[in-house]
Amino acid sequence: MKKLPSILIIIMFLASLGAVYAADGDTIWSKVYNSYDNDPYGIAVDSQNNIIVTGGYGTIKYDPNGNELWPSSVLFYGYDVAVDSNNNIILTNDSATMKYDPNGNPLWASAISFGGEAVAVDSNNNIIVTDGSDAMKYNPNGNELWSSAISFGGEATDVSIDSKNNIIVVGTSSGDYYIKKHDANGNLLWDKSISLTSGSDYCYGVAVDSFDNIIVTGWVYDELDSEIQYASGTIKFTSGGTELWRIQDNTGDRWSYKVAIDSYNNIIITGGKIDPYDHCQFLTVKYDSNGKKIWERAVDYSNEYDDSLDVAVDSQNNVIVTGYVYNGSEDNYYMIKYQGVPPRRKSLPIAQILKILGLNLEKT
């Protein structure tokens, strides 16, 4: 029993290993893809934490360390990308919605009469595509389940799915944020229009947390003293549409495009801002579930025109952001990965740790 204090120290050390991680918000790596006038529009992460980015140049798949698995020539271009539970890849653009296996082999393509603006996948691997005003739902084999059951009445820009497979579509209508929630069959549950300013408000992104709360983001502007002032606007709603809080960040001219949620229900938004030298920068901001800012990261890659267009979170809560940077003559696609706080690990029971160490406290 004289060895017990040292044994307890070992046990405490083993039990605390799950709390050790790198600094939240640190840059893990960044990548530039050099080609003609590349604007990436969408990003998704699969169950292996591989990263798929799509845009006007095509679609590229990376491993978690940012190494290219296959190039942009493998898949078609897309305006948005999603991944299903089998790691199949779904793209949508202005002419078709396409499904590929994890290796980039085509599974099916479905022509659409409207341009696909955003895509999401529900828990049954059904696919929902929305354009500027309508929506379409496919089963996993590409058969249409319904079309235009959702009429947006404005410019729809993003779509998300909650745990009950309800569909949330957001966009802009009459210069205000507009949010619509439908059930899995397209029946309207509720909708609302939100005015953040007396000027124009543009909603671009939506995400749903583990409680089915809805977070929307975008940007607003007012003309003050003959100058247009931009501000990022983020709002959190309950599943039923009751507003919980809003953040209108006008710390200099800034804007938001997309939003993602980590396993702690922290909220990550990405977009851009203008620095004191009138340069546009990548901007990514992380908030806790109550809207308190955790960190903010800006990237001024080119000292000219840099803008972040989409964001995703992997299974370790790392944040991956994509957008474009200007090289002096054209846009190049840029991606950066930030460290997150990994999900909590379950501690081993004391009895199990003692068994591993070959000890028994009942022995004298």
Short mmCIF file of C-alpha atoms in Angstrom, two decimals:
data_model
loop_
_atom_site.label_atom_id
_atom_site.label_comp_id
_atom_site.label_asym_id
_atom_site.label_seq_id
_atom_site.Cartn_x
_atom_site.Cartn_y
_atom_site.Cartn_z
CA MET A 1 0.00 0.00 0.00
CA LYS A 2 2.99 2.32 0.24
CA LYS A 3 2.97 2.56 -3.55
CA LEU A 4 -0.61 3.81 -3.65
CA PRO A 5 0.16 7.57 -3.92
CA SER A 6 2.31 7.05 -7.03
CA ILE A 7 -0.34 4.76 -8.49
CA LEU A 8 -2.98 7.44 -7.95
CA ILE A 9 -0.78 9.95 -9.76
CA ILE A 10 -0.59 7.59 -12.74
CA ILE A 11 -4.36 7.11 -12.68
CA MET A 12 -4.99 10.87 -12.56
CA PHE A 13 -2.60 11.35 -15.47
CA LEU A 14 -4.31 8.68 -17.59
CA ALA A 15 -7.73 10.11 -16.82
CA SER A 16 -6.67 13.60 -17.89
CA LEU A 17 -5.16 12.68 -21.26
CA GLY A 18 -8.42 13.43 -23.10
CA ALA A 19 -8.23 17.11 -22.10
CA VAL A 20 -4.91 17.78 -23.90
CA TYR A 21 -5.12 19.45 -27.33
CA ALA A 22 -3.43 22.11 -29.43
CA ALA A 23 -4.54 25.72 -29.16
CA ASP A 24 -8.03 26.36 -30.49
CA GLY A 25 -7.89 28.50 -33.64
CA ASP A 26 -4.25 27.76 -34.53
CA THR A 27 -3.54 27.28 -38.24
CA ILE A 28 -2.83 23.63 -39.08
CA TRP A 29 -2.11 24.16 -42.80
CA SER A 30 -3.13 26.22 -45.82
CA LYS A 31 -3.20 25.52 -49.56
CA VAL A 32 -3.37 27.54 -52.77
CA TYR A 33 -4.64 26.00 -56.00
CA ASN A 34 -3.16 27.86 -58.96
CA SER A 35 -5.20 27.80 -62.13
CA TYR A 36 -7.17 30.20 -64.27
CA ASP A 37 -9.63 32.34 -62.35
CA ASN A 38 -10.59 29.82 -59.67
CA ASP A 39 -13.47 30.59 -57.31
CA PRO A 40 -14.40 27.76 -54.93
CA TYR A 41 -18.07 27.80 -53.95
CA GLY A 42 -18.61 24.83 -51.66
CA ILE A 43 -16.83 22.58 -49.17
CA ALA A 44 -17.76 19.33 -47.40
CA VAL A 45 -16.02 16.80 -45.15
CA ASP A 46 -16.59 13.04 -45.21
CA SER A 47 -16.51 10.54 -42.33
CA GLN A 48 -12.75 10.01 -42.83
CA ASN A 49 -12.19 13.78 -42.54
CA ASN A 50 -11.29 14.00 -46.22
CA ILE A 51 -12.15 17.38 -47.70
CA ILE A 52 -14.07 17.97 -50.93
CA VAL A 53 -14.02 21.43 -52.49
CA THR A 54 -15.97 22.44 -55.58
CA GLY A 55 -16.09 25.56 -57.70
CA GLY A 56 -15.81 26.95 -61.18
CA TYR A 57 -12.64 24.94 -61.87
CA GLY A 58 -14.02 21.53 -60.95
CA THR A 59 -13.92 19.49 -57.76
CA ILE A 60 -10.89 18.39 -55.72
CA LYS A 61 -10.63 15.86 -52.90
CA TYR A 62 -7.98 16.18 -50.18
CA ASP A 63 -6.94 14.00 -47.28
CA PRO A 64 -7.11 15.49 -43.75
CA ASN A 65 -3.54 16.80 -44.12
CA GLY A 66 -4.36 18.76 -47.26
CA ASN A 67 -2.75 16.34 -49.72
CA GLU A 68 -4.59 16.07 -53.02
CA LEU A 69 -6.25 12.67 -53.52
CA TRP A 70 -7.58 13.41 -56.96
CA PRO A 71 -7.55 16.56 -59.11
CA SER A 72 -10.21 18.91 -60.37
CA SER A 73 -10.39 17.09 -63.72
CA VAL A 74 -12.02 14.04 -62.09
CA LEU A 75 -15.35 15.67 -61.26
CA PHE A 76 -17.50 18.36 -62.81
CA TYR A 77 -17.77 21.87 -61.40
CA GLY A 78 -20.30 22.68 -58.71
CA TYR A 79 -21.94 25.53 -56.85
CA ASP A 80 -22.27 23.41 -53.72
CA VAL A 81 -21.25 19.98 -52.46
CA ALA A 82 -22.53 17.53 -49.83
CA VAL A 83 -21.49 14.07 -48.63
CA ASP A 84 -23.83 11.24 -47.62
CA SER A 85 -23.36 8.58 -44.93
CA ASN A 86 -21.52 6.33 -47.42
CA ASN A 87 -19.08 9.13 -48.30
CA ASN A 88 -20.65 9.51 -51.74
CA ILE A 89 -20.29 13.03 -53.14
CA ILE A 90 -23.21 15.09 -54.42
CA LEU A 91 -22.64 18.18 -56.54
CA THR A 92 -25.11 20.67 -57.92
CA ASN A 93 -24.65 23.44 -60.47
CA ASP A 94 -26.67 25.44 -62.97
CA SER A 95 -27.58 22.46 -65.13
CA ALA A 96 -27.55 19.23 -63.11
CA THR A 97 -27.23 17.44 -59.80
CA MET A 98 -24.62 14.66 -59.83
CA LYS A 99 -23.68 11.85 -57.48
CA TYR A 100 -20.24 10.22 -57.35
CA ASP A 101 -18.77 7.42 -55.26
CA PRO A 102 -15.89 8.21 -52.84
CA ASN A 103 -13.35 7.57 -55.63
CA GLY A 104 -14.97 10.02 -58.01
CA ASN A 105 -16.75 7.47 -60.22
CA PRO A 106 -20.11 8.77 -61.48
CA LEU A 107 -23.23 7.09 -60.08
CA TRP A 108 -25.93 9.23 -61.67
CA ALA A 109 -26.77 12.69 -62.93
CA SER A 110 -30.12 14.43 -63.11
CA ALA A 111 -30.70 17.46 -65.27
CA ILE A 112 -32.60 20.25 -63.55
CA SER A 113 -34.63 23.01 -65.10
CA PHE A 114 -33.33 25.53 -62.59
CA GLY A 115 -29.82 26.29 -61.40
CA GLY A 116 -28.81 24.43 -58.25
CA GLU A 117 -27.61 26.91 -55.65
CA ALA A 118 -27.27 24.67 -52.57
CA VAL A 119 -27.47 20.97 -51.68
CA ALA A 120 -27.98 18.99 -48.46
CA VAL A 121 -28.43 15.32 -47.53
CA ASP A 122 -30.85 13.99 -44.91
CA SER A 123 -30.44 10.99 -42.56
CA ASN A 124 -31.90 8.66 -45.22
CA ASN A 125 -29.40 9.91 -47.81
CA ASN A 126 -32.15 11.72 -49.69
CA ILE A 127 -30.89 14.82 -51.48
CA ILE A 128 -32.44 18.29 -51.36
CA VAL A 129 -31.40 20.89 -53.92
CA THR A 130 -32.51 24.49 -53.93
CA ASP A 131 -32.07 27.28 -56.43
CA GLY A 132 -33.12 30.89 -56.33
CA SER A 133 -36.80 30.18 -55.73
CA ASP A 134 -37.65 26.45 -55.70
CA ALA A 135 -36.46 23.13 -54.30
CA MET A 136 -36.26 19.53 -55.46
CA LYS A 137 -35.86 16.28 -53.51
CA TYR A 138 -34.28 13.05 -54.79
CA ASN A 139 -33.97 9.63 -53.26
CA PRO A 140 -30.44 8.12 -53.02
CA ASN A 141 -30.79 6.61 -56.52
CA GLY A 142 -31.53 9.95 -58.13
CA ASN A 143 -35.27 9.46 -58.56
CA GLU A 144 -37.23 12.64 -58.01
CA LEU A 145 -39.48 12.53 -54.94
CA TRP A 146 -40.94 15.97 -55.38
CA SER A 147 -40.19 19.20 -57.17
CA SER A 148 -41.06 22.79 -56.32
CA ALA A 149 -42.98 21.77 -53.22
CA ILE A 150 -41.04 24.61 -51.65
CA SER A 151 -41.59 27.96 -53.31
CA PHE A 152 -39.27 30.41 -51.66
CA GLY A 153 -40.70 33.73 -52.73
CA GLY A 154 -37.26 35.33 -52.82
CA GLU A 155 -33.67 34.42 -53.59
CA ALA A 156 -32.81 31.15 -51.80
CA THR A 157 -29.10 30.75 -51.06
CA ASP A 158 -28.65 27.82 -48.65
CA VAL A 159 -30.38 24.75 -47.22
CA SER A 160 -29.91 22.61 -44.11
CA ILE A 161 -31.58 19.54 -42.58
CA ASP A 162 -32.43 18.95 -38.91
CA SER A 163 -32.55 15.68 -36.95
CA LYS A 164 -36.16 15.03 -38.02
CA ASN A 165 -35.29 15.58 -41.69
CA ASN A 166 -37.12 18.89 -41.74
CA ILE A 167 -35.78 21.25 -44.38
CA ILE A 168 -34.67 24.80 -43.63
CA VAL A 169 -34.15 27.13 -46.58
CA VAL A 170 -32.78 30.66 -46.24
CA GLY A 171 -32.17 33.59 -48.50
CA THR A 172 -33.28 37.14 -49.15
CA SER A 173 -36.73 38.54 -49.84
CA SER A 174 -37.53 42.24 -50.29
CA GLY A 175 -34.19 43.24 -48.78
CA ASP A 176 -34.62 41.18 -45.58
CA TYR A 177 -33.44 37.83 -44.23
CA TYR A 178 -36.01 35.17 -45.08
CA ILE A 179 -36.22 31.74 -43.40
CA LYS A 180 -38.61 28.88 -44.24
CA LYS A 181 -38.93 25.55 -42.48
CA HIS A 182 -40.65 22.60 -44.16
CA ASP A 183 -41.22 18.99 -43.18
CA ALA A 184 -39.68 16.12 -45.15
CA ASN A 185 -42.58 16.18 -47.63
CA GLY A 186 -42.20 19.87 -48.33
CA ASN A 187 -45.13 21.06 -46.21
CA LEU A 188 -44.56 24.48 -44.67
CA LEU A 189 -44.04 24.48 -40.89
CA TRP A 190 -43.22 28.16 -40.50
CA ASP A 191 -41.54 31.06 -42.21
CA LYS A 192 -40.40 34.52 -41.23
CA SER A 193 -38.80 37.64 -42.56
CA ILE A 194 -36.19 39.42 -40.42
CA SER A 195 -35.03 43.01 -40.87
CA LEU A 196 -31.70 43.79 -39.23
CA THR A 197 -31.28 47.33 -40.55
CA SER A 198 -33.15 50.05 -42.38
CA GLY A 199 -30.96 49.22 -45.37
CA SER A 200 -30.62 45.95 -47.28
CA ASP A 201 -30.02 42.62 -45.52
CA TYR A 202 -28.73 39.51 -47.32
CA CYS A 203 -28.92 36.04 -45.76
CA TYR A 204 -26.49 33.51 -47.26
CA GLY A 205 -25.95 30.63 -44.84
CA VAL A 206 -27.81 28.29 -42.49
CA ALA A 207 -26.82 25.45 -40.15
CA VAL A 208 -28.61 23.39 -37.49
CA ASP A 209 -27.13 22.39 -34.12
CA SER A 210 -27.65 19.19 -32.10
CA PHE A 211 -30.80 20.65 -30.48
CA ASP A 212 -32.25 21.55 -33.89
CA ASN A 213 -31.70 25.22 -33.20
CA ILE A 214 -31.24 27.15 -36.43
CA ILE A 215 -28.39 29.57 -37.07
CA VAL A 216 -28.46 31.89 -40.07
CA THR A 217 -25.83 34.36 -41.22
CA GLY A 218 -25.26 36.95 -43.89
CA TRP A 219 -24.51 40.62 -44.16
CA VAL A 220 -26.25 43.95 -44.05
CA TYR A 221 -25.44 47.41 -45.23
CA ASP A 222 -26.60 50.93 -44.65
CA GLU A 223 -25.58 54.11 -46.38
CA LEU A 224 -24.22 56.38 -43.65
CA ASP A 225 -22.70 59.78 -44.39
CA SER A 226 -22.71 58.92 -48.11
CA GLU A 227 -20.65 55.77 -47.40
CA ILE A 228 -21.87 52.18 -47.49
CA GLN A 229 -21.18 50.39 -44.20
CA TYR A 230 -21.15 46.59 -44.16
CA ALA A 231 -21.81 44.43 -41.10
CA SER A 232 -22.00 40.71 -40.45
CA GLY A 233 -25.39 39.57 -39.16
CA THR A 234 -25.94 36.22 -37.39
CA ILE A 235 -29.18 35.08 -35.72
CA LYS A 236 -30.02 31.97 -33.68
CA PHE A 237 -33.56 30.57 -33.55
CA THR A 238 -35.18 27.68 -31.72
CA SER A 239 -36.53 24.81 -33.77
CA GLY A 240 -39.92 26.51 -33.62
CA GLY A 241 -38.58 29.80 -34.98
CA THR A 242 -38.30 31.84 -31.77
CA GLU A 243 -35.30 34.14 -31.89
CA LEU A 244 -32.74 33.41 -29.16
CA TRP A 245 -30.14 36.06 -29.98
CA ARG A 246 -28.59 38.04 -32.78
CA ILE A 247 -25.14 39.47 -33.44
CA GLN A 248 -24.63 42.41 -35.75
CA ASP A 249 -20.86 42.87 -35.96
CA ASN A 250 -19.93 46.18 -37.57
CA THR A 251 -16.31 46.19 -36.37
CA GLY A 252 -15.13 47.78 -39.58
CA ASP A 253 -16.67 46.68 -42.86
CA ARG A 254 -17.26 42.91 -42.71
CA TRP A 255 -19.65 40.31 -44.06
CA SER A 256 -20.56 36.64 -43.64
CA TYR A 257 -21.46 33.99 -46.19
CA LYS A 258 -21.68 30.58 -44.55
CA VAL A 259 -21.95 28.95 -41.13
CA ALA A 260 -21.01 25.57 -39.60
CA ILE A 261 -21.54 23.96 -36.18
CA ASP A 262 -19.12 21.79 -34.18
CA SER A 263 -19.95 19.00 -31.70
CA TYR A 264 -20.09 21.49 -28.81
CA ASN A 265 -22.67 23.55 -30.75
CA ASN A 266 -20.12 26.30 -31.24
CA ILE A 267 -20.87 28.41 -34.29
CA ILE A 268 -18.30 29.18 -36.99
CA ILE A 269 -19.04 31.78 -39.62
CA THR A 270 -16.86 32.79 -42.54
CA GLY A 271 -16.79 35.68 -44.96
CA GLY A 272 -14.56 38.70 -45.29
CA LYS A 273 -13.63 42.14 -44.08
CA ILE A 274 -11.92 45.28 -45.29
CA ASP A 275 -8.71 46.24 -43.51
CA PRO A 276 -7.50 49.84 -42.93
CA TYR A 277 -5.72 49.73 -46.30
CA ASP A 278 -8.92 48.82 -48.18
CA HIS A 279 -7.75 45.24 -48.73
CA CYS A 280 -10.33 42.46 -48.59
CA GLN A 281 -9.37 39.67 -46.20
CA PHE A 282 -10.51 36.15 -45.36
CA LEU A 283 -12.46 36.30 -42.10
CA THR A 284 -13.49 33.39 -39.86
CA VAL A 285 -15.13 33.88 -36.45
CA LYS A 286 -15.99 31.26 -33.83
CA TYR A 287 -18.75 31.84 -31.26
CA ASP A 288 -20.01 29.67 -28.42
CA SER A 289 -23.64 28.54 -28.38
CA ASN A 290 -24.65 31.73 -26.55
CA GLY A 291 -23.10 34.02 -29.15
CA LYS A 292 -19.93 34.89 -27.21
CA LYS A 293 -16.91 35.27 -29.49
CA ILE A 294 -14.23 32.61 -28.90
CA TRP A 295 -11.76 33.64 -31.60
CA GLU A 296 -11.44 35.55 -34.84
CA ARG A 297 -8.94 34.88 -37.64
CA ALA A 298 -8.22 37.06 -40.67
CA VAL A 299 -5.97 36.19 -43.62
CA ASP A 300 -4.56 38.87 -45.92
CA TYR A 301 -2.88 36.61 -48.46
CA SER A 302 -2.58 38.89 -51.47
CA ASN A 303 -2.87 42.38 -49.96
CA GLU A 304 -5.66 42.92 -52.47
CA TYR A 305 -8.87 40.89 -52.89
CA ASP A 306 -9.23 37.80 -50.69
CA ASP A 307 -12.63 36.42 -49.73
CA SER A 308 -13.80 33.30 -47.90
CA LEU A 309 -16.89 31.62 -49.35
CA ASP A 310 -17.63 28.46 -47.34
CA VAL A 311 -16.74 26.61 -44.14
CA ALA A 312 -16.94 23.03 -42.82
CA VAL A 313 -16.10 21.26 -39.55
CA ASP A 314 -14.57 17.77 -39.34
CA SER A 315 -15.11 15.05 -36.70
CA GLN A 316 -12.35 16.52 -34.52
CA ASN A 317 -14.00 19.96 -34.65
CA ASN A 318 -11.25 21.35 -36.85
CA VAL A 319 -12.46 24.20 -39.07
CA ILE A 320 -11.77 24.18 -42.83
CA VAL A 321 -12.40 27.34 -44.80
CA THR A 322 -12.23 27.88 -48.55
CA GLY A 323 -12.36 30.96 -50.75
CA TYR A 324 -10.27 32.82 -53.27
CA VAL A 325 -7.17 34.99 -53.23
CA TYR A 326 -6.02 37.38 -55.94
CA ASN A 327 -2.58 36.86 -57.50
CA GLY A 328 -2.43 40.17 -59.35
CA SER A 329 -4.19 39.05 -62.52
CA GLU A 330 -6.75 36.40 -61.53
CA ASP A 331 -8.36 34.60 -58.62
CA ASN A 332 -6.82 31.47 -57.14
CA TYR A 333 -8.56 29.11 -54.79
CA TYR A 334 -7.32 29.06 -51.17
CA MET A 335 -8.04 26.73 -48.28
CA ILE A 336 -7.02 26.95 -44.62
CA LYS A 337 -7.53 24.54 -41.72
CA TYR A 338 -7.79 25.73 -38.11
CA GLN A 339 -7.39 23.67 -34.97
CA GLY A 340 -10.59 22.95 -33.06
CA VAL A 341 -11.29 21.50 -29.63
CA PRO A 342 -11.66 17.72 -30.07
CA PRO A 343 -14.79 16.00 -28.76
CA ARG A 344 -14.59 14.89 -25.15
CA ARG A 345 -13.20 11.43 -24.59
CA LYS A 346 -14.86 9.10 -22.14
CA SER A 347 -12.65 8.51 -19.10
CA LEU A 348 -11.84 4.93 -18.19
CA PRO A 349 -13.39 3.72 -14.93
CA ILE A 350 -10.90 3.57 -12.06
CA ALA A 351 -11.43 -0.20 -11.72
CA GLN A 352 -10.55 -0.70 -15.39
CA ILE A 353 -7.39 1.41 -15.06
CA LEU A 354 -6.35 -0.63 -12.01
CA LYS A 355 -6.96 -3.83 -13.95
CA ILE A 356 -4.75 -2.57 -16.78
CA LEU A 357 -2.03 -1.83 -14.22
CA GLY A 358 -2.50 -5.28 -12.65
CA LEU A 359 -3.56 -3.84 -9.31
CA ASN A 360 -6.35 -4.51 -6.83
CA LEU A 361 -7.12 -1.97 -4.11
CA GLU A 362 -8.74 -4.67 -1.98
CA LYS A 363 -5.41 -6.45 -1.55
CA THR A 364 -3.26 -5.43 1.41
#
